[in-house]
Amino acid sequence: QAAPKDLAPSMYHMKLSKDGQLSPKLVSYRHPNFLVAPGVALEDVNTDIARITRLIPALKSIVHEFGRELFWIYASLESGVHISYPGHGGYPADYDPRVRPWYIRAKKKGSILWGPPIVDATTKQLTFTVSAPFYKPDGSLAGVAAIDVLIQQVLLESEISSQWSKNMRSFLVGAEDHLSSGEKKLWILTQKQDGAVDRDPNTGLVFPPANSEFHDLIHYAKNKKSGYMDMPYRGVDSFWAFAGIFPDLYFVIVVPKSEVMNLPENIADMFSSYTQGQAAISATAVILALVFVTGIAFFTSRTSTRRVVKVVDAFRRLAKGDFSVRL
């Protein structure tokens, strides 16, 4: 009853149910939502709420500028106050933004950074989060601001493979900083499941062993925007093509060499078929053009010579003494 009047289902903000079904989430583009962390008294943070309310015009302008590139944009204070836009509900009862990975990483790093895939608390969809800390005038931490990007169509495996090869595999490969040790831990996200045992049941991330080819890929791709390498995948000679999305995250396509080696022959067959088709079309067009031009020439020549024939006929009549002829 207290919801904003513009609260309506959003086909972009779909929530995932336990049975795997997607349904539109109720969202407001006029108002953000506010949340106070568990254990925080509302009267203790009234000033912070009033202060963070001033962010509303900025949040609206950012979402207006980037459109659906953004899933959620939000900020959380050390005091436990949280604001998110577009406005929505559905937070778990024990939700505390200050203990979420995106908050802890930004707080620890002290700079803007992208995190590994994470399950959104209100929609259960997989997202990437970029977060950054902000500080008070005295240098102490005020809170963390963040943006979520939906990973709904990053792995367009079916569309790419239909244009190339059914044996193609696509991956998101990233390196995650371990929160306690600081060491990088490699993870993989793919649509095709390989039955890997070391898989996160919530995010679907696979953590490959130390001897995996993906470690060699990350080592080779370091400081490169894009490229390719020749390396077996599951014992099959393959080509690996990669492109950096942002630091420590790569989009990777793996195709068996046999598929790539057949490409020149397939392309030659395609051009041969295309050329034969074009030759048939050209021959038909030439025949039709000749018939058309011949018909035009026949009728236009009859029209042009008819007057000359009349003149010749008139002179013949004159020669026979018919002086009634007029030319």
Tab-separated table of C-alpha atoms in Angstrom:
chain	number	residue	atom	x	y	z
A	1	GLN	CA	0.000	0.000	0.000
A	2	ALA	CA	2.916	2.351	0.631
A	3	ALA	CA	4.627	1.493	-2.654
A	4	PRO	CA	5.345	4.255	-5.214
A	5	LYS	CA	2.638	4.723	-7.841
A	6	ASP	CA	5.053	3.860	-10.660
A	7	LEU	CA	6.031	0.497	-9.138
A	8	ALA	CA	5.614	-1.964	-12.005
A	9	PRO	CA	7.002	-5.286	-13.302
A	10	SER	CA	10.342	-4.891	-15.114
A	11	MET	CA	11.154	-7.323	-17.918
A	12	TYR	CA	14.828	-6.451	-17.454
A	13	HIS	CA	14.918	-7.081	-13.696
A	14	MET	CA	13.818	-10.721	-13.708
A	15	LYS	CA	14.000	-12.735	-10.500
A	16	LEU	CA	14.940	-16.394	-10.448
A	17	SER	CA	12.767	-18.708	-8.349
A	18	LYS	CA	13.884	-21.913	-6.656
A	19	ASP	CA	12.425	-24.008	-9.467
A	20	GLY	CA	14.473	-22.087	-12.048
A	21	GLN	CA	11.611	-19.964	-13.429
A	22	LEU	CA	12.048	-16.265	-14.247
A	23	SER	CA	9.403	-13.658	-13.407
A	24	PRO	CA	9.431	-9.830	-13.651
A	25	LYS	CA	10.433	-7.973	-10.510
A	26	LEU	CA	8.539	-4.904	-9.283
A	27	VAL	CA	10.707	-1.827	-9.819
A	28	SER	CA	10.339	1.954	-9.414
A	29	TYR	CA	12.264	4.386	-11.620
A	30	ARG	CA	11.004	7.429	-9.716
A	31	HIS	CA	12.279	6.386	-6.313
A	32	PRO	CA	15.243	4.421	-4.952
A	33	ASN	CA	14.928	2.023	-2.049
A	34	PHE	CA	16.551	2.435	1.345
A	35	LEU	CA	17.686	-0.314	3.673
A	36	VAL	CA	19.023	-0.235	7.221
A	37	ALA	CA	21.279	-3.164	8.149
A	38	PRO	CA	20.144	-5.575	10.896
A	39	GLY	CA	20.954	-4.350	14.397
A	40	VAL	CA	21.089	-0.662	13.363
A	41	ALA	CA	18.557	1.637	15.054
A	42	LEU	CA	16.752	3.938	12.644
A	43	GLU	CA	17.035	6.967	14.934
A	44	ASP	CA	20.829	6.565	14.975
A	45	VAL	CA	21.173	6.927	11.201
A	46	ASN	CA	18.532	9.553	10.358
A	47	THR	CA	21.236	12.067	9.527
A	48	ASP	CA	22.999	9.609	7.204
A	49	ILE	CA	19.708	8.797	5.476
A	50	ALA	CA	19.033	12.479	4.886
A	51	ARG	CA	22.570	12.976	3.591
A	52	ILE	CA	22.516	9.992	1.214
A	53	THR	CA	19.101	11.044	-0.129
A	54	ARG	CA	20.926	13.778	-2.059
A	55	LEU	CA	22.325	11.053	-4.337
A	56	ILE	CA	18.933	10.415	-5.949
A	57	PRO	CA	19.311	12.881	-8.890
A	58	ALA	CA	22.787	11.511	-9.639
A	59	LEU	CA	21.574	7.889	-9.584
A	60	LYS	CA	18.723	8.731	-11.958
A	61	SER	CA	21.002	10.562	-14.400
A	62	ILE	CA	23.519	7.695	-14.462
A	63	VAL	CA	20.847	5.085	-15.182
A	64	HIS	CA	19.303	7.373	-17.802
A	65	GLU	CA	22.695	7.732	-19.508
A	66	PHE	CA	23.661	4.058	-19.535
A	67	GLY	CA	20.189	2.486	-19.773
A	68	ARG	CA	20.079	-1.275	-19.505
A	69	GLU	CA	23.844	-1.574	-19.360
A	70	LEU	CA	23.288	-1.212	-15.597
A	71	PHE	CA	21.326	-3.689	-13.501
A	72	TRP	CA	21.494	-1.954	-10.106
A	73	ILE	CA	23.462	1.068	-8.904
A	74	TYR	CA	23.801	1.584	-5.162
A	75	ALA	CA	25.835	2.882	-2.228
A	76	SER	CA	26.275	1.656	1.331
A	77	LEU	CA	27.575	3.526	4.359
A	78	GLU	CA	29.685	2.168	7.202
A	79	SER	CA	26.804	3.112	9.488
A	80	GLY	CA	24.608	0.447	7.837
A	81	VAL	CA	22.502	2.662	5.534
A	82	HIS	CA	22.012	1.374	1.988
A	83	ILE	CA	20.439	3.083	-1.067
A	84	SER	CA	19.781	1.335	-4.393
A	85	TYR	CA	18.282	2.403	-7.715
A	86	PRO	CA	15.951	1.568	-9.418
A	87	GLY	CA	13.897	1.117	-6.279
A	88	HIS	CA	12.974	-2.461	-5.377
A	89	GLY	CA	12.404	-4.819	-2.468
A	90	GLY	CA	13.008	-8.486	-1.813
A	91	TYR	CA	16.115	-8.275	0.372
A	92	PRO	CA	16.745	-11.193	2.759
A	93	ALA	CA	15.935	-10.407	6.376
A	94	ASP	CA	19.601	-10.725	7.391
A	95	TYR	CA	20.978	-8.687	4.467
A	96	ASP	CA	23.889	-6.497	5.546
A	97	PRO	CA	25.711	-4.828	2.625
A	98	ARG	CA	28.798	-4.305	4.756
A	99	VAL	CA	29.568	-8.044	4.733
A	100	ARG	CA	28.994	-8.558	1.010
A	101	PRO	CA	32.117	-9.445	-1.044
A	102	TRP	CA	31.903	-6.293	-3.209
A	103	TYR	CA	31.954	-4.114	-0.063
A	104	ILE	CA	34.772	-5.985	1.666
A	105	ARG	CA	36.992	-6.041	-1.447
A	106	ALA	CA	36.582	-2.325	-2.156
A	107	LYS	CA	37.190	-1.515	1.519
A	108	LYS	CA	40.343	-3.632	1.571
A	109	LYS	CA	41.739	-2.516	-1.818
A	110	GLY	CA	40.932	1.155	-1.404
A	111	SER	CA	40.296	1.605	-5.129
A	112	ILE	CA	37.804	0.839	-7.875
A	113	LEU	CA	37.743	-2.831	-8.874
A	114	TRP	CA	35.667	-5.488	-10.603
A	115	GLY	CA	34.711	-8.558	-8.623
A	116	PRO	CA	33.997	-12.135	-9.720
A	117	PRO	CA	30.435	-13.242	-10.559
A	118	ILE	CA	28.103	-13.017	-7.602
A	119	VAL	CA	24.465	-13.968	-7.025
A	120	ASP	CA	22.262	-10.887	-6.656
A	121	ALA	CA	20.522	-10.926	-3.279
A	122	THR	CA	17.090	-9.829	-4.557
A	123	THR	CA	16.817	-11.549	-7.963
A	124	LYS	CA	19.163	-14.567	-7.548
A	125	GLN	CA	20.625	-13.755	-10.960
A	126	LEU	CA	24.356	-13.856	-11.650
A	127	THR	CA	25.990	-10.422	-11.902
A	128	PHE	CA	29.364	-8.732	-12.146
A	129	THR	CA	29.943	-5.916	-9.678
A	130	VAL	CA	32.279	-2.938	-9.945
A	131	SER	CA	32.744	-1.172	-6.603
A	132	ALA	CA	34.784	1.661	-5.139
A	133	PRO	CA	35.183	3.120	-1.648
A	134	PHE	CA	34.522	6.754	-0.777
A	135	TYR	CA	35.805	8.642	2.236
A	136	LYS	CA	34.931	11.334	4.727
A	137	PRO	CA	36.852	14.634	4.826
A	138	ASP	CA	38.999	13.251	7.664
A	139	GLY	CA	40.095	10.323	5.461
A	140	SER	CA	38.073	7.637	7.224
A	141	LEU	CA	35.901	5.264	5.190
A	142	ALA	CA	32.378	6.574	4.564
A	143	GLY	CA	31.152	3.632	2.507
A	144	VAL	CA	31.260	1.851	-0.833
A	145	ALA	CA	29.439	2.606	-4.105
A	146	ALA	CA	28.809	-0.131	-6.666
A	147	ILE	CA	27.181	-1.038	-9.970
A	148	ASP	CA	25.867	-4.454	-10.979
A	149	VAL	CA	26.017	-5.706	-14.577
A	150	LEU	CA	23.861	-8.678	-15.500
A	151	ILE	CA	25.626	-11.718	-17.000
A	152	GLN	CA	22.549	-12.918	-18.812
A	153	GLN	CA	23.851	-12.749	-22.367
A	154	VAL	CA	27.622	-12.706	-21.995
A	155	LEU	CA	27.983	-16.370	-22.971
A	156	LEU	CA	26.042	-16.416	-26.250
A	157	GLU	CA	27.265	-19.931	-26.913
A	158	SER	CA	24.293	-21.097	-28.967
A	159	GLU	CA	24.388	-18.078	-31.285
A	160	ILE	CA	28.142	-18.234	-31.869
A	161	SER	CA	28.288	-22.003	-32.342
A	162	SER	CA	25.428	-21.966	-34.841
A	163	GLN	CA	27.553	-19.697	-37.034
A	164	TRP	CA	30.708	-21.730	-36.681
A	165	SER	CA	30.867	-25.163	-35.103
A	166	LYS	CA	28.885	-27.232	-32.611
A	167	ASN	CA	32.235	-28.286	-31.106
A	168	MET	CA	33.066	-24.731	-30.116
A	169	ARG	CA	33.214	-23.856	-26.400
A	170	SER	CA	33.000	-20.392	-24.873
A	171	PHE	CA	34.102	-19.430	-21.363
A	172	LEU	CA	34.440	-16.540	-18.995
A	173	VAL	CA	37.783	-16.971	-17.259
A	174	GLY	CA	38.776	-14.808	-14.325
A	175	ALA	CA	41.162	-14.590	-11.400
A	176	GLU	CA	39.642	-13.864	-8.017
A	177	ASP	CA	41.614	-12.332	-5.144
A	178	HIS	CA	41.164	-14.474	-2.049
A	179	LEU	CA	39.859	-12.201	0.706
A	180	SER	CA	42.101	-13.587	3.466
A	181	SER	CA	45.319	-14.649	1.719
A	182	GLY	CA	45.261	-12.179	-1.177
A	183	GLU	CA	46.266	-14.927	-3.613
A	184	LYS	CA	44.532	-15.139	-6.982
A	185	LYS	CA	42.196	-18.079	-7.474
A	186	LEU	CA	41.235	-18.980	-11.025
A	187	TRP	CA	37.560	-19.541	-11.892
A	188	ILE	CA	35.648	-20.499	-15.065
A	189	LEU	CA	32.061	-19.883	-16.083
A	190	THR	CA	30.519	-21.751	-19.029
A	191	GLN	CA	27.065	-22.749	-20.214
A	192	LYS	CA	28.053	-26.344	-20.959
A	193	GLN	CA	28.520	-28.436	-17.856
A	194	ASP	CA	31.468	-30.843	-17.757
A	195	GLY	CA	30.609	-32.563	-14.515
A	196	ALA	CA	33.458	-30.836	-12.681
A	197	VAL	CA	33.529	-31.619	-8.982
A	198	ASP	CA	34.927	-28.284	-7.823
A	199	ARG	CA	31.905	-26.167	-8.759
A	200	ASP	CA	30.168	-23.491	-6.697
A	201	PRO	CA	26.507	-24.582	-6.448
A	202	ASN	CA	25.274	-20.979	-6.166
A	203	THR	CA	27.218	-19.231	-8.919
A	204	GLY	CA	28.076	-22.188	-11.173
A	205	LEU	CA	31.759	-21.209	-11.097
A	206	VAL	CA	34.291	-23.970	-11.762
A	207	PHE	CA	37.668	-23.784	-10.036
A	208	PRO	CA	40.174	-25.651	-12.229
A	209	PRO	CA	43.145	-27.564	-10.767
A	210	ALA	CA	46.633	-26.063	-10.811
A	211	ASN	CA	47.680	-28.103	-13.853
A	212	SER	CA	44.718	-26.925	-15.953
A	213	GLU	CA	45.260	-25.374	-19.405
A	214	PHE	CA	43.371	-22.306	-18.174
A	215	HIS	CA	46.278	-21.367	-15.913
A	216	ASP	CA	48.539	-21.373	-18.974
A	217	LEU	CA	45.999	-19.203	-20.785
A	218	ILE	CA	45.860	-16.603	-17.997
A	219	HIS	CA	49.667	-16.503	-17.849
A	220	TYR	CA	49.893	-16.018	-21.629
A	221	ALA	CA	47.039	-13.488	-21.815
A	222	LYS	CA	48.384	-11.276	-19.032
A	223	ASN	CA	48.716	-7.646	-20.171
A	224	LYS	CA	47.186	-8.510	-23.575
A	225	LYS	CA	43.882	-7.107	-24.812
A	226	SER	CA	43.242	-10.015	-27.165
A	227	GLY	CA	44.993	-12.815	-29.006
A	228	TYR	CA	45.058	-16.551	-29.584
A	229	MET	CA	47.188	-19.532	-28.684
A	230	ASP	CA	47.661	-23.124	-29.854
A	231	MET	CA	47.006	-25.511	-26.942
A	232	PRO	CA	45.164	-28.823	-26.384
A	233	TYR	CA	41.782	-28.787	-24.646
A	234	ARG	CA	40.873	-32.065	-22.947
A	235	GLY	CA	43.461	-33.842	-25.084
A	236	VAL	CA	42.224	-32.402	-28.397
A	237	ASP	CA	44.492	-30.029	-30.358
A	238	SER	CA	42.667	-26.702	-30.302
A	239	PHE	CA	42.904	-22.998	-30.940
A	240	TRP	CA	42.154	-20.671	-28.012
A	241	ALA	CA	41.002	-17.124	-28.826
A	242	PHE	CA	40.648	-14.636	-25.978
A	243	ALA	CA	39.701	-11.008	-25.382
A	244	GLY	CA	40.015	-9.040	-22.155
A	245	ILE	CA	36.754	-7.629	-20.767
A	246	PHE	CA	38.349	-5.915	-17.783
A	247	PRO	CA	41.375	-6.712	-15.582
A	248	ASP	CA	41.608	-10.411	-14.705
A	249	LEU	CA	38.537	-11.328	-16.779
A	250	TYR	CA	38.630	-12.798	-20.289
A	251	PHE	CA	36.115	-14.043	-22.810
A	252	VAL	CA	37.533	-17.235	-24.343
A	253	ILE	CA	36.523	-19.353	-27.337
A	254	VAL	CA	38.054	-22.806	-27.840
A	255	VAL	CA	37.695	-24.612	-31.180
A	256	PRO	CA	39.324	-27.920	-32.229
A	257	LYS	CA	42.034	-27.493	-34.858
A	258	SER	CA	40.247	-29.911	-37.157
A	259	GLU	CA	37.301	-27.521	-37.336
A	260	VAL	CA	39.518	-24.543	-38.133
A	261	MET	CA	41.535	-26.452	-40.736
A	262	ASN	CA	38.326	-27.270	-42.598
A	263	LEU	CA	37.385	-23.607	-42.853
A	264	PRO	CA	39.341	-22.893	-46.114
A	265	GLU	CA	37.697	-25.891	-47.834
A	266	ASN	CA	34.270	-24.885	-46.552
A	267	ILE	CA	34.784	-21.316	-47.724
A	268	ALA	CA	35.983	-22.544	-51.159
A	269	ASP	CA	32.869	-24.706	-51.505
A	270	MET	CA	30.734	-21.781	-50.466
A	271	PHE	CA	32.318	-19.485	-53.087
A	272	SER	CA	32.076	-22.193	-55.770
A	273	SER	CA	28.381	-22.644	-55.074
A	274	TYR	CA	27.916	-18.891	-55.005
A	275	THR	CA	29.780	-18.446	-58.324
A	276	GLN	CA	27.758	-21.163	-60.045
A	277	GLY	CA	24.564	-19.598	-58.855
A	278	GLN	CA	25.654	-16.166	-60.014
A	279	ALA	CA	26.634	-17.574	-63.450
A	280	ALA	CA	23.190	-19.142	-63.896
A	281	ILE	CA	21.489	-15.928	-62.841
A	282	SER	CA	23.704	-13.867	-65.200
A	283	ALA	CA	23.023	-16.183	-68.183
A	284	THR	CA	19.296	-15.982	-67.597
A	285	ALA	CA	19.493	-12.211	-67.288
A	286	VAL	CA	21.464	-11.908	-70.563
A	287	ILE	CA	18.940	-14.073	-72.480
A	288	LEU	CA	16.022	-12.057	-71.124
A	289	ALA	CA	17.805	-8.797	-71.989
A	290	LEU	CA	18.474	-9.987	-75.578
A	291	VAL	CA	14.840	-10.981	-76.065
A	292	PHE	CA	13.703	-7.651	-74.654
A	293	VAL	CA	16.120	-5.579	-76.781
A	294	THR	CA	15.222	-7.563	-79.920
A	295	GLY	CA	11.528	-6.955	-79.372
A	296	ILE	CA	12.084	-3.239	-78.755
A	297	ALA	CA	14.297	-2.990	-81.872
A	298	PHE	CA	11.695	-4.751	-84.023
A	299	PHE	CA	8.831	-2.482	-83.022
A	300	THR	CA	10.851	0.765	-83.083
A	301	SER	CA	12.360	-0.060	-86.508
A	302	ARG	CA	8.872	-0.701	-87.966
A	303	THR	CA	7.787	2.698	-86.669
A	304	SER	CA	10.859	4.479	-88.112
A	305	THR	CA	10.752	2.892	-91.589
A	306	ARG	CA	7.008	3.132	-92.140
A	307	ARG	CA	7.230	6.803	-93.305
A	308	VAL	CA	10.138	6.057	-95.679
A	309	VAL	CA	8.123	3.243	-97.287
A	310	LYS	CA	5.212	5.673	-97.808
A	311	VAL	CA	7.493	8.184	-99.590
A	312	VAL	CA	8.899	5.494	-101.901
A	313	ASP	CA	5.395	4.288	-102.708
A	314	ALA	CA	4.285	7.849	-103.507
A	315	PHE	CA	7.162	8.337	-106.020
A	316	ARG	CA	6.232	5.092	-107.729
A	317	ARG	CA	2.659	6.363	-108.184
A	318	LEU	CA	3.993	9.662	-109.557
A	319	ALA	CA	6.149	7.750	-112.052
A	320	LYS	CA	2.984	6.057	-113.325
A	321	GLY	CA	1.311	9.451	-113.885
A	322	ASP	CA	-0.781	9.679	-110.730
A	323	PHE	CA	-0.456	13.422	-109.981
A	324	SER	CA	-2.990	13.288	-107.167
A	325	VAL	CA	-0.240	12.092	-104.851
A	326	ARG	CA	0.748	14.504	-102.021
A	327	LEU	CA	4.015	14.264	-100.205
